[in-house]
Coordinates of C-alpha atoms in Angstrom, one line a residue:
M40 CA -12.9 -23.5 -0.9
R41 CA -13.3 -22.0 2.5
L42 CA -10.4 -19.3 2.9
L43 CA -9.6 -17.1 5.8
Y44 CA -7.9 -13.9 4.6
L45 CA -6.0 -12.2 7.6
H46 CA -5.2 -8.4 6.8
Q47 CA -5.2 -6.3 9.9
H48 CA -5.2 -3.1 7.7
Y49 CA -8.1 -4.0 5.4
S50 CA -10.2 -1.2 3.8
A51 CA -13.1 -1.0 1.3
P52 CA -13.0 1.7 -1.2
E53 CA -15.0 4.2 0.7
G54 CA -11.8 4.3 3.1
A55 CA -8.7 6.2 2.6
T56 CA -6.3 3.3 2.7
A57 CA -5.0 0.7 0.3
T58 CA -7.8 -1.6 -1.2
R59 CA -5.7 -4.4 -2.6
S60 CA -7.0 -7.0 -0.2
H61 CA -10.6 -5.9 -0.9
A62 CA -9.9 -6.5 -4.7
L63 CA -8.3 -9.7 -4.2
A64 CA -10.9 -11.1 -1.8
H65 CA -13.8 -10.3 -4.3
A66 CA -11.5 -11.8 -7.2
L67 CA -11.8 -15.2 -4.9
I68 CA -15.3 -14.7 -4.5
R69 CA -16.0 -14.4 -8.1
R70 CA -14.2 -17.9 -8.6
G71 CA -16.7 -19.6 -6.5
H72 CA -14.8 -19.5 -3.1
S73 CA -16.1 -18.7 0.3
V74 CA -13.9 -15.7 1.8
T75 CA -13.9 -14.5 5.6
L76 CA -11.8 -11.4 5.9
A77 CA -10.3 -10.4 9.5
C78 CA -9.2 -7.0 10.2
G79 CA -8.5 -4.6 12.9
R80 CA -9.7 -0.9 13.0
Y81 CA -6.8 0.8 10.9
E82 CA -6.8 4.5 10.9
G83 CA -8.4 6.1 7.6
A84 CA -9.8 2.5 6.7
V85 CA -13.7 1.9 6.4
T86 CA -15.0 -1.7 6.4
G87 CA -18.6 -0.8 5.9
L88 CA -19.4 -2.3 9.2
E89 CA -22.0 -0.7 11.4
G90 CA -23.1 -1.0 15.0
G91 CA -21.0 -1.5 18.3
F92 CA -18.6 -4.2 18.9
R93 CA -19.6 -7.1 21.2
H94 CA -16.9 -9.1 22.8
G95 CA -14.4 -6.9 21.0
R96 CA -15.6 -7.8 17.6
R97 CA -18.5 -7.2 15.1
E98 CA -19.1 -9.1 11.6
G99 CA -21.2 -8.8 8.5
A100 CA -21.3 -9.5 5.0
S101 CA -20.6 -7.2 1.9
E102 CA -21.0 -8.5 -1.6
G103 CA -20.5 -12.1 -0.6
L104 CA -17.5 -11.3 1.5
R105 CA -17.7 -12.2 5.3
L106 CA -15.9 -9.5 7.3
V107 CA -14.7 -9.8 10.9
E108 CA -13.6 -6.7 12.4
F109 CA -11.7 -6.7 15.9
D110 CA -11.8 -3.5 18.1
I111 CA -8.1 -2.9 17.7
P112 CA -7.3 0.6 16.9
C113 CA -3.9 0.9 14.9
G114 CA -2.4 3.9 13.0
N115 CA 0.6 5.5 11.7
A116 CA 0.7 8.2 14.4
Q117 CA 0.8 5.4 17.2
G118 CA 4.2 4.9 18.9
F119 CA 6.3 1.9 18.5
A120 CA 4.9 0.2 22.0
A121 CA 1.2 1.0 21.1
R122 CA 1.6 -0.2 17.5
G123 CA 3.3 -3.4 18.6
A124 CA 0.5 -4.0 21.2
A125 CA -2.1 -3.8 18.5
F126 CA -0.1 -6.2 16.2
G127 CA 0.0 -8.7 19.0
R128 CA -3.6 -8.3 20.0
Y129 CA -4.9 -8.8 16.3
A130 CA -2.5 -11.9 16.0
A131 CA -4.1 -13.4 19.3
R132 CA -7.5 -12.8 18.1
A133 CA -6.9 -13.9 14.6
A134 CA -5.2 -17.1 15.8
R135 CA -8.4 -18.3 17.7
L136 CA -10.4 -17.4 14.4
A137 CA -7.8 -19.5 12.3
L138 CA -8.2 -22.6 14.8
A139 CA -11.8 -22.4 15.1
G140 CA -12.8 -22.9 11.5
E141 CA -12.3 -25.8 8.9
W142 CA -10.3 -23.5 6.4
D143 CA -8.7 -24.9 3.2
L144 CA -6.2 -22.0 3.2
V145 CA -5.3 -19.1 5.3
I146 CA -4.0 -16.0 3.5
A147 CA -1.7 -13.9 5.6
S148 CA -0.9 -10.5 4.1
S149 CA 2.0 -8.6 6.0
T150 CA 2.6 -5.9 7.3
P151 CA 2.6 -6.1 10.1
L152 CA 4.6 -9.3 10.0
T153 CA 2.6 -10.9 13.1
V154 CA -0.1 -11.6 10.7
A155 CA 2.0 -14.9 10.1
L156 CA 1.8 -16.2 13.7
P157 CA -2.0 -17.3 13.3
A158 CA -1.1 -18.8 9.9
L159 CA 1.8 -20.7 11.6
L160 CA -0.3 -21.9 14.4
A161 CA -3.1 -23.1 12.2
R162 CA -0.5 -25.0 10.0
R163 CA 1.0 -26.8 13.0
L164 CA -2.1 -27.5 14.8
R165 CA -4.6 -28.3 12.2
G166 CA -2.5 -29.0 9.1
T167 CA -3.9 -25.7 7.2
P168 CA -1.9 -24.5 4.5
F169 CA -1.4 -20.9 4.3
L170 CA -0.3 -18.2 1.6
F171 CA 2.1 -15.6 2.9
E172 CA 2.0 -12.2 1.3
I173 CA 4.7 -9.8 1.6
R174 CA 3.6 -6.0 1.0
D175 CA 6.5 -4.8 2.9
P176 CA 9.9 -7.0 3.8
W177 CA 10.1 -7.0 7.6
P178 CA 12.7 -6.7 9.4
E179 CA 14.6 -5.6 6.2
L180 CA 12.6 -2.0 6.2
P181 CA 12.5 -1.5 9.8
R182 CA 16.3 -2.3 10.3
A183 CA 17.1 0.0 7.3
M184 CA 14.8 2.8 8.7
G185 CA 16.4 2.5 12.3
G186 CA 14.8 3.0 15.8
V187 CA 13.7 -0.3 16.3
P188 CA 15.2 -2.2 19.3
G189 CA 17.5 -5.0 18.5
W190 CA 15.4 -7.6 20.3
A191 CA 12.5 -6.9 18.2
L192 CA 14.4 -7.2 15.1
A193 CA 15.7 -10.7 16.2
G194 CA 12.2 -11.7 16.8
M195 CA 11.1 -10.6 13.4
E196 CA 14.2 -12.5 11.8
H197 CA 12.8 -15.9 13.3
L198 CA 9.3 -15.1 12.4
A199 CA 10.0 -13.9 8.8
N200 CA 12.1 -17.0 8.2
A201 CA 9.5 -19.5 9.4
A202 CA 6.6 -17.8 7.4
C203 CA 8.9 -17.8 4.3
R204 CA 10.0 -21.4 4.7
R205 CA 6.6 -23.0 5.9
A206 CA 4.1 -21.2 3.5
A207 CA 2.8 -23.3 0.7
A208 CA 3.1 -20.1 -1.4
V209 CA 4.8 -16.7 -1.1
V210 CA 3.2 -13.5 -2.7
A211 CA 5.5 -10.5 -3.2
L212 CA 4.5 -7.3 -4.5
S213 CA 8.1 -6.7 -6.4
E214 CA 11.0 -8.8 -7.4
G215 CA 13.0 -7.2 -4.6
M216 CA 10.5 -8.6 -2.0
A217 CA 10.5 -11.9 -3.6
Q218 CA 14.4 -11.9 -3.3
T219 CA 14.0 -11.5 0.5
A220 CA 11.9 -14.7 0.6
L221 CA 14.2 -16.7 -1.5
N222 CA 17.1 -15.4 0.9
R223 CA 15.0 -16.6 3.7
G224 CA 14.7 -20.2 2.5
A225 CA 11.6 -20.1 0.5
A226 CA 11.4 -22.6 -2.3
P227 CA 11.7 -20.8 -5.7
E228 CA 8.8 -22.6 -7.2
Q229 CA 6.6 -21.2 -4.5
V230 CA 7.5 -17.6 -4.8
H231 CA 5.5 -15.5 -6.9
V232 CA 5.4 -11.9 -7.9
V233 CA 2.0 -10.2 -7.9
P234 CA 2.6 -6.2 -8.0
N235 CA 0.1 -3.5 -6.9
G236 CA -2.4 -2.8 -9.7
C237 CA -4.5 0.0 -11.0
D238 CA -8.2 0.2 -10.5
L239 CA -9.1 1.5 -13.9
D240 CA -12.8 2.0 -13.1
L241 CA -12.3 3.9 -9.9
F242 CA -9.6 6.1 -11.1
G243 CA -9.2 7.7 -14.6
P244 CA -10.2 10.5 -17.0
H245 CA -13.8 9.5 -17.0
I246 CA -14.1 10.6 -13.5
P247 CA -15.7 13.9 -12.6
A248 CA -13.0 16.3 -11.9
W249 CA -13.0 18.2 -8.5
R250 CA -10.1 20.9 -7.1
P251 CA -10.1 22.3 -3.5
V252 CA -10.7 26.0 -3.2
E253 CA -7.2 26.4 -2.2
A254 CA -5.9 25.7 -5.8
A255 CA -6.4 28.6 -8.3
P256 CA -7.5 28.0 -11.7
W257 CA -4.1 29.0 -13.2
E258 CA -2.0 26.7 -11.0
M259 CA -0.8 23.3 -11.6
L260 CA -2.2 21.1 -9.0
A261 CA 0.6 18.6 -7.6
V262 CA -1.0 16.1 -5.3
Y263 CA 0.6 13.9 -3.0
A264 CA -1.8 11.3 -1.3
G265 CA -0.6 8.9 1.3
A266 CA 0.9 8.7 4.6
H267 CA 2.7 11.5 6.5
G268 CA 5.2 9.4 8.4
R269 CA 8.8 9.2 8.9
A270 CA 9.5 6.9 5.9
N271 CA 7.6 9.1 3.6
G272 CA 10.2 12.0 3.7
L273 CA 7.8 14.9 3.1
E274 CA 10.3 17.5 4.4
Q275 CA 11.8 17.2 0.9
V276 CA 8.5 18.5 -0.5
L277 CA 8.4 21.4 1.7
D278 CA 12.1 22.1 0.8
A279 CA 11.2 22.1 -2.8
A280 CA 8.3 24.4 -2.2
A281 CA 10.5 27.0 -0.5
L282 CA 12.9 26.8 -3.6
L283 CA 10.0 27.4 -5.9
M284 CA 8.9 30.3 -3.7
A285 CA 12.5 31.7 -3.7
R286 CA 12.5 31.5 -7.7
G287 CA 9.3 33.4 -8.1
E288 CA 7.5 30.3 -9.4
H289 CA 3.8 31.0 -8.7
R290 CA 2.3 28.5 -11.0
I291 CA 2.3 25.5 -8.6
R292 CA 0.4 24.4 -5.8
L293 CA 1.4 21.4 -3.6
L294 CA -1.3 19.5 -1.9
L295 CA -0.4 16.9 0.6
V296 CA -3.3 14.5 1.4
G297 CA -3.3 12.2 4.2
E298 CA -2.5 11.7 8.0
G299 CA 0.3 10.3 9.8
S300 CA 2.7 11.0 12.8
E301 CA 4.6 13.7 11.0
K302 CA 1.9 15.7 9.7
P303 CA 1.6 18.2 12.8
R304 CA 5.3 19.0 12.4
L305 CA 5.0 19.4 8.7
Q306 CA 2.0 21.8 9.0
A307 CA 3.7 23.8 11.6
E308 CA 7.1 24.1 9.4
A309 CA 5.0 25.1 6.3
T310 CA 3.4 27.7 8.4
A311 CA 6.7 29.1 10.1
R312 CA 8.4 29.3 6.6
G313 CA 5.5 30.9 4.9
L314 CA 5.0 28.4 2.2
H315 CA 1.8 29.7 0.7
N316 CA 2.2 27.5 -2.2
V317 CA 1.5 24.3 0.1
S318 CA -1.7 23.1 1.3
F319 CA -2.7 20.1 3.4
M320 CA -5.8 18.0 3.5
P321 CA -7.1 15.1 5.8
P322 CA -7.5 11.6 4.2
L323 CA -10.0 11.3 1.5
G324 CA -11.9 8.1 0.8
K325 CA -10.7 6.5 -2.5
R326 CA -14.0 7.7 -4.4
R327 CA -13.2 11.3 -3.3
L328 CA -9.7 10.9 -4.1
A329 CA -10.2 9.7 -7.6
S330 CA -12.2 13.1 -8.1
L331 CA -9.3 15.1 -6.9
L332 CA -6.7 13.2 -9.0
A333 CA -9.1 14.0 -12.0
G334 CA -8.7 17.5 -11.2
A335 CA -4.8 17.6 -10.5
Q336 CA -2.0 17.8 -13.1
C337 CA 0.6 15.8 -11.4
G338 CA 1.2 13.2 -8.8
I339 CA 4.2 13.4 -6.3
H340 CA 5.6 10.3 -4.9
C341 CA 7.9 10.9 -2.1
L342 CA 10.0 8.7 0.3
A343 CA 12.7 9.4 2.6
P344 CA 16.3 8.8 1.2
V345 CA 16.8 5.2 2.4
A346 CA 18.5 3.0 0.0
A347 CA 16.4 0.0 0.9
F348 CA 13.3 1.6 -0.4
A349 CA 14.7 1.3 -4.3
E350 CA 13.6 -2.4 -4.6
W351 CA 11.5 -3.1 -1.4
T352 CA 8.5 -0.8 -1.7
A353 CA 5.4 -1.2 -4.0
P354 CA 3.6 2.1 -3.2
N355 CA -0.1 1.9 -3.7
K356 CA -0.3 5.7 -4.4
L357 CA 1.9 5.4 -7.6
M358 CA -0.8 2.9 -9.0
D359 CA -3.5 5.4 -8.4
Y360 CA -1.7 8.3 -10.2
L361 CA -1.0 6.1 -13.2
A362 CA -4.8 4.9 -13.4
A363 CA -5.8 8.6 -13.1
G364 CA -3.7 9.4 -16.0
L365 CA -1.3 11.7 -14.1
P366 CA 2.4 12.4 -15.0
V367 CA 4.2 11.5 -11.7
V368 CA 7.1 13.2 -10.1
S369 CA 9.2 10.5 -7.8
N370 CA 12.2 10.4 -5.9
L371 CA 12.3 6.9 -5.7
P372 CA 15.1 5.1 -7.4
G373 CA 15.1 1.6 -8.7
Q374 CA 11.7 -0.1 -9.8
G375 CA 10.1 3.4 -9.3
E376 CA 12.6 5.0 -11.7
R377 CA 12.2 2.2 -14.1
L378 CA 8.4 2.4 -14.4
L379 CA 8.3 6.0 -15.2
A380 CA 10.9 5.9 -17.5
S381 CA 9.3 2.9 -19.3
Q382 CA 9.4 3.6 -23.0
G383 CA 6.1 2.1 -24.0
P384 CA 4.2 3.2 -27.2
M385 CA 3.5 6.6 -25.6
G386 CA 6.7 7.1 -23.9
P387 CA 7.8 7.8 -20.7
C388 CA 4.9 8.8 -17.9
G389 CA 7.0 10.8 -15.2
M390 CA 10.4 12.2 -14.1
A391 CA 12.5 10.5 -11.3
T392 CA 14.6 12.7 -9.2
P393 CA 17.5 11.6 -7.0
P394 CA 16.4 10.7 -3.5
G395 CA 16.8 13.5 -0.7
D396 CA 17.4 16.2 -3.6
A397 CA 14.9 18.9 -2.9
T398 CA 16.6 21.0 -5.7
A399 CA 15.8 18.5 -8.4
L400 CA 12.2 17.8 -7.1
A401 CA 11.7 21.7 -7.7
D402 CA 13.3 21.5 -11.1
A403 CA 11.1 18.6 -12.0
L404 CA 7.9 20.3 -11.0
A405 CA 8.9 23.5 -12.4
W406 CA 9.5 21.6 -15.7
M407 CA 6.0 20.1 -15.5
A408 CA 4.4 23.6 -14.9
A409 CA 6.3 25.0 -17.8
N410 CA 5.6 22.4 -20.2
P411 CA 1.8 21.4 -20.2
S412 CA 2.0 19.8 -23.5
Q413 CA 4.6 17.4 -22.7
R414 CA 3.1 17.0 -19.3
L415 CA -0.3 15.9 -20.7
A416 CA 1.6 13.3 -22.9
M417 CA 3.0 11.9 -20.1
G418 CA -0.4 11.8 -18.5
H419 CA -1.7 9.9 -21.4
A420 CA 1.3 7.4 -21.2
A421 CA 0.5 6.9 -17.5
R422 CA -2.9 5.8 -18.3
D423 CA -1.8 3.7 -21.2
Q424 CA 0.8 2.0 -18.9
A425 CA -2.0 1.4 -16.3
V426 CA -4.2 -0.3 -18.8
R427 CA -1.5 -2.4 -20.5
R428 CA 0.6 -3.5 -17.5
W429 CA -1.3 -3.0 -14.3
D430 CA -4.9 -3.8 -14.8
R431 CA -5.7 -5.1 -11.2
R432 CA -8.2 -7.4 -12.7
L433 CA -5.6 -9.2 -14.5
L434 CA -3.1 -9.4 -11.6
A435 CA -5.9 -10.5 -9.5
R436 CA -6.4 -13.4 -11.5
H437 CA -2.6 -14.4 -11.2
F438 CA -3.1 -14.1 -7.3
V439 CA -6.2 -16.4 -7.3
A440 CA -4.4 -19.1 -9.4
V441 CA -1.7 -19.0 -6.8
A442 CA -3.8 -19.1 -4.1
E443 CA -5.9 -22.2 -5.6
A444 CA -2.5 -24.0 -5.9
A445 CA -1.6 -23.5 -2.5
A446 CA -4.5 -24.9 -1.1
R447 CA -4.3 -28.4 -2.8
P448 CA -3.5 -31.0 -0.6
S449 CA 0.3 -31.9 -0.6
P450 CA 2.4 -33.9 2.0
L451 CA 3.3 -31.5 4.6
P452 CA 7.0 -32.0 6.2
S453 CA 7.3 -33.5 9.7
L454 CA 6.1 -31.2 12.2
V455 CA 9.0 -31.9 14.3
A456 CA 11.6 -31.2 11.7
A457 CA 9.8 -28.0 10.7

């Protein structure tokens, strides 16, 4: 089959952002399908394409994957208007690509939600079926976070409804996200849960360890690796660091790796508060990050205290920690808490603290530092759970099966009724 995979924020493993679409695209290629993946220029992402852009795009091939990269910058640090413009420009360029080829299936991976526009257009004008992938439910999450104009939320409502109802298949990263698709009218038999998975080759105890110079040999290195945006609530980590210093706890080094709109403020605050136990690093490519996690003793998973995050998020960083064999301290309730507390053959693989509770976060980190043998056991349990439940290769097979079924010819509803 000829497949068009639309993911504005695509990155190869050399980049610092999520590589789910890279893994799934190559799983489709291994099944014998021809895959073209179209993306923009996302902050921290690396496509592997070189050379300048011509007429706003460049393209090439990588291990059988045809990549089309549009010259459309986008990143967490951009404001609402700039990001919205980038989303719209990508949707317009991707729509021309979707209508120009004879595709058997279009895969539209959200966010942003606007990626559904070219898929819907190709379905209406060319009869091309599409698979709609929900990585983050919009407008549910933007509404919960606040700060998004009402007109934008209303537009998202209509677009999300159309995408869920007209897709040949919907893939969600969690049961909670799948429920949002059902609530919007998606047929139950067309909704599938394919969670984020672990790259067991890229991350793990077999990777050579590396520690930054800021981390003393006697310090427990606790790493947060991800976006530094409003949704991540990293001020809680700074508050926990201040509590640890006030207690005279000198065994812990907190390392925040990444980029985002809140990072300058967080750095300035850490300096102003004299938080000598906190360090910052720029985003790291996945391979370099794998070495850092191999040299760390704990992973930190942090989100702002927003109730909607409990079942509507599927953080990629959490899978990286598990694959690396790191015990995790998290403040995410719901599915994240259940995952860490999972009583597999080797017991729990981390500790969950209440959202927004910096004292509980500090207590959990202090316990990790004071109990190295139990911490190590949790790390072994994390890797064990990664292998048994979250192997990305097994999850990719499920995704491929869903995509192949979605592309099979089937009678379409009347375009007028649709």
